Amino acid sequence: MSQPTLPADPAALGTALEGTGYLPDEGLATAAYLALVMHRPLFLEGEAGVGKTALARALAEVTGRPLYRLQCYEGLEASHALYDWDFGRQLLHLRAAEAAGTAERTEDLEASLYDRRFLLARPLLQALEDSPSVLLVDEVDRADDEFEAFLLEVLSDFTISIPELGTVRAETPPLVVLTSNRTREVHDALKRRCLYHWLEHPDFEREVAILRRRLPDVTETLARQVARATAQLRTLDLLKPPGVAEAMDWATALHALGARELDPDVAARTLGAVLKYREDTDRVHALARGALFGG
Amino acid sequence: MGDNGAAPGTRDVVTTVLGFARTLRHAGVAASPDRVEAMLDAVGHLDVLDPSAVYWAGRLTLCGSPDDLDRYDAAFAAYFGGEAPRPRRASGAEQPRVAQTASLGTGEGSEEGGEPSDLATRASGEEVLRHRDVAELTLPEREQLRRLFALLVPAAPMRASRRRSPSAHGSIHRARTVRRALRDGGEITRLAHHRARPRPRKVVLLVDVSGSMSPYADALLRFAHAAVRARPASTEVFTIGTRLTRVTRELRLRDPDRALAASGSAIPDWSGGTRIGEVLKAFLDRWGQRGTARGAVVVVCSDGWERGGADLLAEQMARLQRLAHAVVWVNPHKGRDGYEPLTAGMVAALPSVDHFVAGHSLAAFEELAGVMTRA
């Protein structure tokens, strides 16, 4: 794969990201640039739906690197993140060797069992083997403390040692993006290894630009109205304020219904695309609908 | 860059960054040396003369949580003498603010070391605690009670988990079975089993430190300390009063008295009024819904004297019950003869409470520990 040359400064990276349809502000562009040149993981925190995961995808596209994604969950273990041996195939191999009578010396047979082809690489190992790559460790706040400590070790020296095979070291460390919704406090030791960025909802103009860019069929008017209404919803102290992702869903839903403008009636019908709690919907309905979604 | 900003020379950049880090530490952001080193590295990759590049280089490397950001902005403005290039955050969602660390406003810690003087905050914390009326106990009695509290180890409630560990029974662990077979030349001679390993369930304690609760706040925090010491990773403690304060970090200190002193200095609203509904909402918005209360045993320690609206409290309690595995309400007055939960706050909260228990004596706390374990 031919590697595009890396952007020379944050502004250049920002422009490149815009080319993929991801519109970062100055802070995020600087964060991504520094992660790239300092070889430090980028730790992104912020409300759900502000575009944390999407950034990793956009960065993979810009740098022309493959993207590996590790979704974290409670109980995630090293064997799910690093590698595992394909025991079934190993057993099959053993039986086949026996049946064929080719089993010469025991050591040879044993060594052949731990061949690379019986190794199942999981995202962390894949990202190192395939480096330079982009590694997305999604929702790291969901994993437990043990896994965090393990991750810290891998992200510190970007090496993984496999007892039967040897050490895998990344020539160029992968560009690592960790995301967290802040459901719990991630350990400080892990954060210290990373660049820390708190991602906010985009401002009005940027949100309009994002909507226009990602949904070219949606009219300018509709995009502006959706962005304005979404921004207003965010000020209402809802249980789940809508993110960019929800604004995009909303615009898509409106567009699918053939709406060219946001009027109270069509807004009420599509509210399920933006609001995800009954309490929130009730609340918005109770407020003057006309005032909220008026032209 | 401001008048006293970085000049092109490398040494000046280093001096400037170190000075800025010192300012930042005084503002309460723990800018550790390795973070400062990272900032120097970051600045090296950017245009040193561009204030906004310097701003971002510092923010990305020196900050570690959303709570640091406002302090960072203030320190940046103060040190570089310019407005921070970041647009102000419009969100009102983060209110009321949560004090994450020990208070920093002693104004004394301006020495080279930089950390807000630990001794000063501790002393002021002890000062605060000394004025707590710890019910009507004599000094020896109180001493004894403290020792007993130190022995109290609330066991954590357990829950099932996805993690499995080897066991004599349970479902078959295919990987281990085959691995063993490989050693035996491909012959499966024995099946390996594993079964789900129970894990401690999260516990959240919300301790009311308002005026009406002051005789019991010390005891409740001691209980909370014992719970945190028993399960540091799965226990969270917040104080509620006029605002929400997370004191988990302070309570992780091993010595109960030091832990209480540290949390005392972190709590800005000792013996103030109570707005449980509002503060509960802040807890749920900022922590609870994101996961802290999800599936947890939540213990609210309060007498239910609510100055705010009871409707809000009822609404938030219902929300809490939907998130939590179990809601326990501890009311010290419940231990008294003839107590009836008649305060507006209690009436509003009780429909959403799974266990309503007393919390006025050590015996009551032992019982509470039992309720929490079985919840």
XYZ file of C-alpha atoms in Angstrom:
670
model
C 0.000 0.000 0.000
C 1.429 3.373 -0.892
C 1.608 5.715 2.047
C 0.478 9.273 1.404
C 2.913 11.757 2.891
C 1.872 12.877 6.343
C 0.408 16.377 6.688
C 3.013 18.988 7.582
C 1.037 20.813 10.295
C -2.305 20.699 12.100
C -3.981 22.916 9.518
C -2.936 20.612 6.697
C -4.273 17.616 8.601
C -7.512 19.497 9.225
C -7.874 20.161 5.508
C -7.141 16.524 4.709
C -9.749 15.390 7.217
C -12.257 17.749 5.678
C -11.605 15.970 2.409
C -13.010 12.793 3.941
C -16.098 14.571 5.228
C -14.915 14.881 8.819
C -14.783 18.539 9.862
C -12.509 19.018 12.874
C -11.982 22.276 14.731
C -8.525 23.616 15.479
C -8.155 21.781 18.781
C -9.046 18.406 17.374
C -6.844 18.873 14.320
C -3.928 19.780 16.602
C -4.646 16.780 18.802
C -4.688 14.383 15.870
C -1.558 15.949 14.373
C 0.376 15.664 17.631
C -0.762 12.065 18.086
C 0.632 11.346 14.652
C 4.023 13.015 15.055
C 4.598 12.324 18.765
C 3.528 8.671 18.457
C 1.289 9.110 21.446
C -2.175 7.613 21.790
C -5.008 10.115 21.578
C -7.536 9.861 24.385
C -10.882 11.321 23.321
C -13.598 12.009 25.834
C -16.987 13.581 25.334
C -20.702 12.973 25.144
C -21.935 10.128 23.005
C -22.404 11.131 19.389
C -19.863 13.957 19.094
C -17.753 12.058 16.585
C -15.061 10.271 18.580
C -15.224 7.002 16.706
C -15.703 8.737 13.374
C -12.385 10.534 13.835
C -10.486 7.245 13.876
C -12.156 6.230 10.624
C -11.360 9.581 9.024
C -7.737 9.385 10.183
C -7.373 5.934 8.673
C -8.660 7.300 5.404
C -6.408 10.354 5.432
C -3.251 8.424 6.265
C -4.124 5.518 3.987
C -3.605 3.127 6.871
C -5.745 0.126 7.743
C -8.085 0.571 10.714
C -8.364 -1.981 13.507
C -11.084 -1.602 16.057
C -11.233 -3.058 19.517
C -14.616 -2.620 21.174
C -14.229 -2.749 24.945
C -16.682 -4.358 27.316
C -16.662 -5.536 30.862
C -14.870 -8.849 31.122
C -12.742 -8.220 28.025
C -9.640 -10.362 28.324
C -6.201 -10.242 26.805
C -6.924 -13.268 24.591
C -9.792 -11.368 22.968
C -7.633 -8.335 22.356
C -4.235 -9.832 21.473
C -4.261 -13.309 20.015
C -5.438 -16.828 20.575
C -4.332 -20.184 19.254
C -6.673 -21.977 16.917
C -6.815 -25.157 19.016
C -9.224 -26.950 16.753
C -6.966 -26.620 13.742
C -3.915 -27.518 15.775
C -5.589 -30.750 16.822
C -6.592 -31.455 13.250
C -3.028 -30.843 12.116
C -1.753 -33.278 14.722
C -4.160 -35.990 13.648
C -3.409 -35.425 9.978
C 0.317 -35.732 10.623
C -0.290 -38.951 12.517
C -2.504 -40.414 9.826
C -0.036 -39.540 7.099
C 2.716 -41.099 9.133
C 4.862 -38.037 8.552
C 5.382 -37.454 12.249
C 9.168 -37.782 12.264
C 10.571 -36.215 15.369
C 8.411 -35.086 18.245
C 10.068 -31.683 18.480
C 9.435 -30.938 14.833
C 5.834 -31.919 15.170
C 5.486 -29.788 18.270
C 7.136 -26.822 16.607
C 4.836 -27.133 13.630
C 1.854 -26.889 15.949
C 2.830 -23.376 16.971
C 3.149 -22.095 13.460
C 1.985 -18.584 12.640
C -0.905 -19.987 10.619
C -2.499 -21.399 13.748
C -2.396 -18.040 15.463
C -5.594 -16.012 15.486
C -4.556 -12.377 15.611
C -6.955 -10.058 17.420
C -7.106 -6.257 16.905
C -4.112 -5.234 19.052
C -1.776 -7.739 17.449
C -3.171 -7.052 13.986
C -2.558 -3.340 14.425
C 1.057 -3.927 15.473
C 1.765 -6.466 12.745
C 0.239 -4.266 10.111
C 1.765 -1.011 11.286
C 1.677 1.763 10.381
C -2.007 1.394 11.074
C -4.791 3.097 12.986
C -5.951 1.355 16.133
C -9.289 2.357 17.624
C -9.837 1.267 21.215
C -13.493 2.106 21.540
C -15.226 2.900 24.847
C -12.257 2.024 26.997
C -14.276 3.116 30.049
C -16.303 -0.061 29.694
C -13.355 -2.400 30.174
C -12.272 -3.203 33.712
C -9.185 -2.193 35.635
C -7.211 -5.322 34.795
C -7.616 -4.715 31.112
C -6.655 -1.072 31.474
C -3.396 -2.071 33.127
C -2.719 -4.542 30.343
C -3.463 -1.915 27.706
C -1.070 0.488 29.397
C 1.693 -2.052 28.958
C 0.987 -2.590 25.256
C 0.670 1.133 24.530
C 3.894 1.944 26.363
C 6.293 0.046 24.134
C 4.132 -1.232 21.278
C 5.509 -4.745 21.593
C 3.711 -7.999 22.185
C 5.592 -11.142 23.076
C 4.131 -14.476 22.120
C 5.966 -17.180 24.091
C 5.851 -19.780 21.298
C 6.680 -17.421 18.442
C 8.714 -14.499 19.715
C 8.203 -10.779 19.942
C 6.149 -8.632 17.608
C 7.312 -5.054 17.508
C 5.802 -2.279 15.442
C 8.401 -0.419 13.367
C 6.198 2.648 13.339
C 3.822 2.670 16.297
C 0.201 2.591 15.176
C -1.845 5.747 15.546
C -3.979 4.877 18.555
C -7.308 6.532 19.302
C -8.964 5.685 22.609
C -12.508 6.825 23.210
C -14.431 7.129 26.456
C -17.956 8.235 27.262
C -16.862 8.850 30.818
C -19.085 6.257 32.422
C -16.283 5.918 34.913
C -12.916 7.490 35.576
C -10.165 5.866 33.539
C -6.945 5.353 35.466
C -4.612 8.323 35.483
C -1.623 6.183 34.504
C -3.290 5.353 31.214
C -4.325 8.941 30.565
C -0.795 10.155 31.226
C 0.469 8.074 28.322
C -1.967 9.850 26.028
C -2.846 13.219 24.635
C -6.134 14.194 26.217
C -8.890 15.902 24.314
C -12.399 16.723 25.450
C -14.657 16.794 22.430
C -17.598 19.185 22.431
C -20.619 19.498 20.252
C -19.675 21.524 17.168
C -20.813 25.124 16.914
C -23.721 26.046 14.680
C -21.818 26.821 11.488
C -19.673 23.697 11.766
C -22.687 21.521 12.391
C -24.422 22.912 9.316
C -21.256 22.257 7.325
C -21.078 18.680 8.633
C -24.707 18.022 7.738
C -24.237 19.493 4.275
C -21.069 17.508 3.713
C -22.324 14.148 4.938
C -25.831 14.435 3.510
C -25.458 16.247 0.215
C -29.109 15.634 -0.705
C -30.417 17.594 2.265
C -31.191 21.192 1.397
C -29.268 24.072 2.921
C -32.438 25.351 4.583
C -33.247 22.038 6.171
C -29.648 21.571 7.349
C -29.648 24.998 9.002
C -33.013 24.382 10.648
C -31.993 20.962 11.945
C -28.722 22.367 13.284
C -30.534 25.232 15.001
C -33.196 22.983 16.522
C -30.563 20.473 17.666
C -28.552 23.248 19.286
C -31.707 24.405 21.061
C -32.487 20.890 22.236
C -29.013 20.762 23.762
C -29.852 23.724 25.974
C -32.979 22.080 27.371
C -31.208 20.018 30.020
C -32.375 16.710 28.573
C -31.421 13.276 29.836
C -29.584 12.673 26.570
C -28.760 15.834 24.622
C -28.550 14.991 20.918
C -25.079 14.704 19.360
C -23.962 15.241 15.785
C -24.894 11.651 15.023
C -28.483 12.295 16.119
C -28.653 15.526 14.130
C -27.556 13.542 11.114
C -30.152 10.829 11.775
C -32.797 13.500 12.104
C -31.887 15.216 8.857
C -31.856 11.821 7.119
C -35.281 10.967 8.526
C -36.707 14.321 7.474
C -35.232 13.959 4.047
C -36.663 10.440 3.729
C -40.115 11.848 4.452
C -39.627 14.340 1.665
C -39.520 17.313 4.008
C -37.798 20.358 2.625
C -38.341 22.414 5.744
C -38.669 21.706 9.434
C -42.224 22.470 10.496
C -43.729 21.549 13.878
C -45.756 18.710 12.445
C -42.968 16.852 10.672
C -40.641 17.605 13.588
C -43.035 15.934 16.020
C -43.244 12.860 13.808
C -39.469 12.451 13.539
C -38.527 13.344 17.097
C -37.608 9.704 17.723
C -34.507 10.200 15.597
C -33.098 12.818 17.985
C -34.524 12.047 21.419
C -33.987 8.676 23.022
C -35.913 9.004 26.282
C -39.646 9.196 26.788
C -39.139 11.904 29.415
C -37.232 14.004 26.913
C -39.900 13.606 24.257
C -42.638 14.555 26.729
C -40.654 17.550 27.785
C -40.113 18.809 24.258
C -43.751 18.215 23.377
C -44.813 20.183 26.421
C -42.685 23.156 25.400
C -44.021 25.433 22.744
C -43.402 23.359 19.645
C -43.843 26.257 17.318
C -41.198 28.245 19.134
C -38.739 25.376 18.948
C -39.112 24.229 15.382
C -40.524 27.301 13.726
C -39.135 28.407 10.390
C 1.844 35.466 22.573
C 1.548 37.905 25.438
C 4.303 40.322 26.519
C 5.956 37.783 28.785
C 5.449 34.904 26.384
C 7.959 32.560 24.797
C 10.852 33.998 22.856
C 12.373 31.952 20.035
C 15.334 30.606 22.046
C 14.926 26.999 23.172
C 15.909 27.752 26.721
C 13.296 30.452 26.907
C 10.662 28.037 25.711
C 11.628 25.558 28.409
C 11.595 28.250 31.084
C 8.279 29.552 29.879
C 6.682 26.122 29.829
C 8.013 25.252 33.278
C 6.707 28.515 34.657
C 3.350 27.911 33.093
C 3.204 24.403 34.529
C 3.860 25.871 37.963
C 1.027 28.340 37.534
C -1.206 25.511 36.430
C -0.369 23.408 39.459
C -1.333 26.275 41.710
C -4.636 26.395 39.895
C -5.192 22.784 40.919
C -4.276 20.838 37.783
C -1.814 18.060 38.583
C 0.636 18.818 35.777
C 3.171 16.118 36.579
C 6.743 16.308 35.224
C 6.121 13.681 32.548
C 3.147 15.662 31.309
C 5.256 18.825 31.198
C 7.854 16.924 29.208
C 5.113 15.893 26.814
C 4.078 19.525 26.444
C 7.645 20.532 25.563
C 7.680 17.762 22.989
C 4.335 18.908 21.612
C 5.415 22.540 21.408
C 8.467 21.381 19.474
C 6.202 19.961 16.804
C 4.184 23.137 16.460
C 4.716 26.816 15.783
C 6.039 28.209 19.074
C 5.048 31.754 18.209
C 1.418 30.908 17.607
C -0.473 31.408 20.893
C -3.222 29.065 19.891
C -0.730 26.294 19.054
C 0.847 26.722 22.482
C -2.600 26.708 24.060
C -3.514 23.396 22.451
C -0.115 21.820 23.035
C -0.564 22.471 26.741
C -4.201 21.551 26.957
C -3.733 18.240 25.182
C -0.795 17.169 27.298
C -1.329 18.719 30.741
C -5.058 18.187 31.274
C -6.600 14.876 32.170
C -10.298 15.465 32.737
C -13.044 17.917 31.845
C -12.681 19.445 35.308
C -9.163 20.533 34.421
C -10.231 22.506 31.361
C -11.661 25.612 33.026
C -8.713 25.817 35.370
C -6.407 25.434 32.428
C -8.099 28.275 30.569
C -7.855 30.545 33.588
C -4.185 29.695 34.156
C -3.402 30.174 30.469
C -5.033 33.593 30.461
C -3.266 34.577 33.666
C 0.163 33.391 32.587
C 0.244 34.393 28.952
C -1.829 37.468 29.549
C -4.226 36.831 26.715
C -7.664 35.480 26.217
C -7.734 31.719 25.692
C -8.473 31.070 22.035
C -11.068 28.453 22.910
C -14.678 29.554 22.592
C -16.421 29.506 25.953
C -18.339 26.406 26.653
C -22.001 27.053 26.304
C -23.185 24.010 28.195
C -25.051 24.516 31.416
C -25.171 20.753 31.759
C -22.066 20.539 33.872
C -23.554 22.533 36.740
C -23.254 22.327 39.638
C -19.542 21.841 39.483
C -17.981 18.929 41.245
C -14.877 19.362 43.326
C -12.661 16.545 42.094
C -9.696 16.976 44.355
C -8.828 18.451 47.679
C -9.495 22.155 47.822
C -6.782 24.305 46.427
C -7.558 27.695 47.782
C -5.135 27.876 50.690
C -3.079 30.493 48.890
C -0.054 29.344 50.869
C 1.478 26.756 48.604
C 3.445 29.099 46.378
C 6.805 27.415 46.916
C 8.860 25.674 44.280
C 7.188 22.325 44.935
C 4.032 23.527 43.346
C 1.533 21.057 44.825
C -1.152 22.782 46.854
C 0.241 22.433 50.353
C -1.023 19.127 51.619
C -0.524 19.967 55.268
C -2.501 23.156 55.047
C -5.539 21.516 53.491
C -5.374 18.626 55.897
C -5.199 20.910 58.877
C -8.140 22.975 57.696
C -10.047 19.749 57.061
C -9.427 18.595 60.609
C -10.519 21.989 61.769
C -13.792 21.549 59.920
C -14.304 18.074 61.277
C -13.483 19.065 64.824
C -16.500 21.307 64.816
C -18.820 18.498 63.802
C -21.110 17.589 66.653
C -20.607 13.817 66.634
C -23.884 13.114 68.421
C -23.719 13.161 72.203
C -20.717 10.993 72.892
C -17.908 11.493 75.368
C -14.420 11.584 73.983
C -13.409 8.029 75.029
C -16.657 6.715 73.639
C -16.045 8.440 70.366
C -12.499 7.062 70.261
C -13.800 3.590 70.805
C -16.447 3.999 68.154
C -13.763 5.071 65.710
C -11.790 1.932 66.355
C -14.896 -0.131 65.822
C -15.605 1.652 62.585
C -12.114 0.791 61.404
C -12.958 -2.880 61.933
C -16.199 -2.638 60.029
C -15.715 -4.227 56.614
C -18.867 -3.967 54.529
C -18.805 -6.945 52.179
C -19.537 -6.102 48.575
C -22.687 -7.393 46.931
C -21.831 -9.756 44.091
C -23.129 -10.133 40.582
C -22.626 -12.563 37.727
C -20.092 -11.602 35.076
C -18.899 -12.647 31.650
C -15.518 -13.575 32.986
C -15.016 -17.239 33.618
C -12.502 -19.082 35.668
C -11.455 -22.753 35.736
C -13.664 -24.901 37.852
C -14.359 -28.561 38.468
C -17.876 -28.154 37.148
C -19.639 -25.866 34.762
C -19.508 -25.556 31.015
C -16.686 -27.088 28.970
C -13.677 -24.889 28.331
C -12.862 -25.897 24.781
C -9.562 -24.099 24.479
C -8.160 -25.645 27.637
C -9.493 -29.082 26.800
C -7.782 -29.091 23.427
C -4.599 -27.557 24.788
C -4.386 -30.382 27.250
C -5.131 -32.881 24.499
C -2.243 -31.497 22.446
C 0.089 -32.249 25.310
C -1.240 -35.789 25.425
C -0.566 -36.377 21.759
C -3.990 -35.372 20.505
C -5.979 -37.619 22.806
C -8.802 -35.994 24.761
C -8.533 -37.684 28.104
C -10.293 -35.225 30.313
C -12.668 -32.330 29.846
C -11.727 -28.967 31.341
C -14.543 -26.906 32.747
C -15.030 -23.308 33.668
C -17.806 -21.268 35.109
C -18.756 -17.623 35.478
C -16.866 -15.839 38.192
C -18.986 -13.592 40.353
C -17.705 -10.050 40.601
C -18.333 -7.329 43.127
C -21.280 -5.148 42.278
C -20.717 -1.403 42.226
C -21.687 0.455 45.381
C -22.456 4.176 45.428
C -22.883 6.066 48.682
C -24.502 9.490 48.677
C -23.922 11.109 52.051
C -25.962 14.126 53.118
C -23.673 16.646 54.853
C -26.225 19.390 55.390
C -26.841 21.064 58.743
C -29.566 18.744 59.950
C -27.354 15.714 59.355
C -24.193 17.064 60.981
C -24.382 14.835 64.105
C -24.196 11.802 61.857
C -22.064 12.949 58.943
C -18.825 11.894 60.641
C -20.133 8.395 61.339
C -21.560 8.061 57.840
C -18.294 9.108 56.235
C -16.449 6.608 58.433
C -18.785 3.952 57.199
C -18.162 5.130 53.629
C -14.426 5.002 54.256
C -14.698 1.412 55.445
C -16.658 0.541 52.299
C -14.104 2.226 50.025
C -11.224 0.539 51.808
C -12.882 -2.841 51.405
C -13.492 -2.434 47.647
C -11.569 0.588 46.325
C -12.304 -0.161 42.671
C -16.042 -0.680 42.866
C -17.125 1.867 45.469
C -17.927 5.525 44.853
C -18.774 8.118 47.502
C -20.351 11.523 46.957
C -21.517 14.059 49.469
C -24.751 15.881 48.900
C -25.951 19.099 50.463
C -26.207 22.268 48.479
C -23.972 20.649 45.890
C -22.443 17.415 44.789
C -18.864 16.537 45.722
C -17.015 13.375 44.794
C -14.903 12.271 47.739
C -13.975 8.746 46.608
C -10.396 9.740 45.963
C -9.955 11.318 49.392
C -11.504 8.327 51.131
C -9.014 5.953 49.527
C -6.405 7.143 52.023
C -5.715 4.255 54.341
C -5.942 6.002 57.680
C -9.582 6.820 58.495
C -8.796 10.110 60.237
C -6.629 11.383 57.417
C -9.171 10.256 54.839
C -11.939 12.085 56.651
C -9.822 15.197 57.019
C -9.030 15.152 53.313
C -12.628 14.682 52.307
C -13.661 17.317 54.829
C -11.523 19.865 53.083
C -12.914 18.804 49.713
C -16.501 19.354 50.784
C -17.448 22.994 50.317
C -20.948 22.822 51.737
C -20.677 21.374 55.227
C -23.753 22.088 57.273
C -25.444 24.093 54.612
C -28.996 23.614 53.446
C -30.264 20.616 51.543
C -31.391 20.470 47.972
C -31.382 16.728 47.567
C -33.527 16.682 44.442
C -31.314 19.107 42.597
C -28.072 17.494 43.728
C -29.403 14.036 42.948
C -30.164 15.283 39.461
C -26.617 16.577 39.146
C -25.335 13.178 40.238
C -27.526 11.319 37.760
C -26.700 13.674 34.888
C -22.992 13.694 35.430
C -22.219 10.276 36.820
C -25.200 8.085 37.439
C -26.636 7.732 33.987
C -23.245 7.351 32.383
C -22.662 4.189 34.320
C -21.828 4.883 37.939
C -25.346 4.081 39.121
C -26.132 1.518 36.435
C -26.627 -1.838 38.095
C -25.164 -0.520 41.339
C -26.372 -0.657 44.906
C -27.001 3.006 45.678
C -27.149 4.041 49.316
C -28.615 7.467 50.080
C -27.843 8.639 53.613
C -30.125 11.511 54.511
C -32.905 12.588 56.840
C -34.932 13.775 53.875
C -35.135 17.418 54.948
C -35.682 18.897 51.521
C -35.605 22.660 50.975
C -36.179 22.378 47.252
C -39.295 21.001 45.629
C -40.343 17.492 46.630
C -41.563 16.839 43.092
C -38.069 17.072 41.675
C -36.829 14.673 44.358
C -39.572 12.154 43.585
C -38.781 12.362 39.868
C -35.044 11.901 40.373
C -35.525 9.035 42.838
C -37.668 7.236 40.267
C -34.931 7.775 37.718
C -32.335 6.489 40.154
C -34.342 3.361 40.845
C -34.592 2.588 37.150
C -30.812 2.794 36.806
C -29.750 1.128 40.025
C -29.908 -2.506 41.017
C -31.196 -1.536 44.457
C -31.753 1.763 46.270
C -31.147 1.839 50.012
C -32.155 4.874 52.067
C -30.469 5.370 55.414
C -32.207 7.758 57.804
C -30.624 8.234 61.242
C -33.963 9.269 62.724
C -35.528 5.970 61.794
C -33.823 4.448 64.828
C -35.878 6.574 67.188
C -39.023 5.281 68.811
C -42.185 6.487 67.192
C -40.448 7.809 64.086
C -42.753 8.310 61.119
C -41.367 9.290 57.723
C -43.441 12.432 57.384
C -41.071 15.025 55.973
C -41.984 16.012 52.433
C -38.652 14.722 51.162
C -39.081 11.284 52.697
C -42.656 10.990 51.483
C -41.486 11.840 47.964
C -38.538 9.460 48.032
C -39.965 6.369 49.707
C -41.933 4.962 46.747
C -38.625 4.567 44.888
C -36.663 3.053 47.762
C -36.074 -0.693 48.035
C -34.724 -0.783 51.570
C -35.385 1.830 54.245
C -33.029 1.422 57.183
C -31.795 3.248 60.285
C -28.280 4.649 60.604
C -27.748 6.101 64.044
C -25.542 3.588 65.827
C -22.784 1.148 65.055
C -25.284 -1.681 65.303
C -27.447 0.031 62.727
C -24.429 0.349 60.442
C -23.666 -3.324 60.801
C -27.214 -4.021 59.782
C -26.852 -1.630 56.851
C -23.735 -3.507 55.731
C -25.818 -6.683 55.741
C -28.594 -5.086 53.702
C -26.057 -3.842 51.165
C -24.468 -7.280 50.813
C -27.791 -8.993 50.237
C -29.273 -6.252 48.054
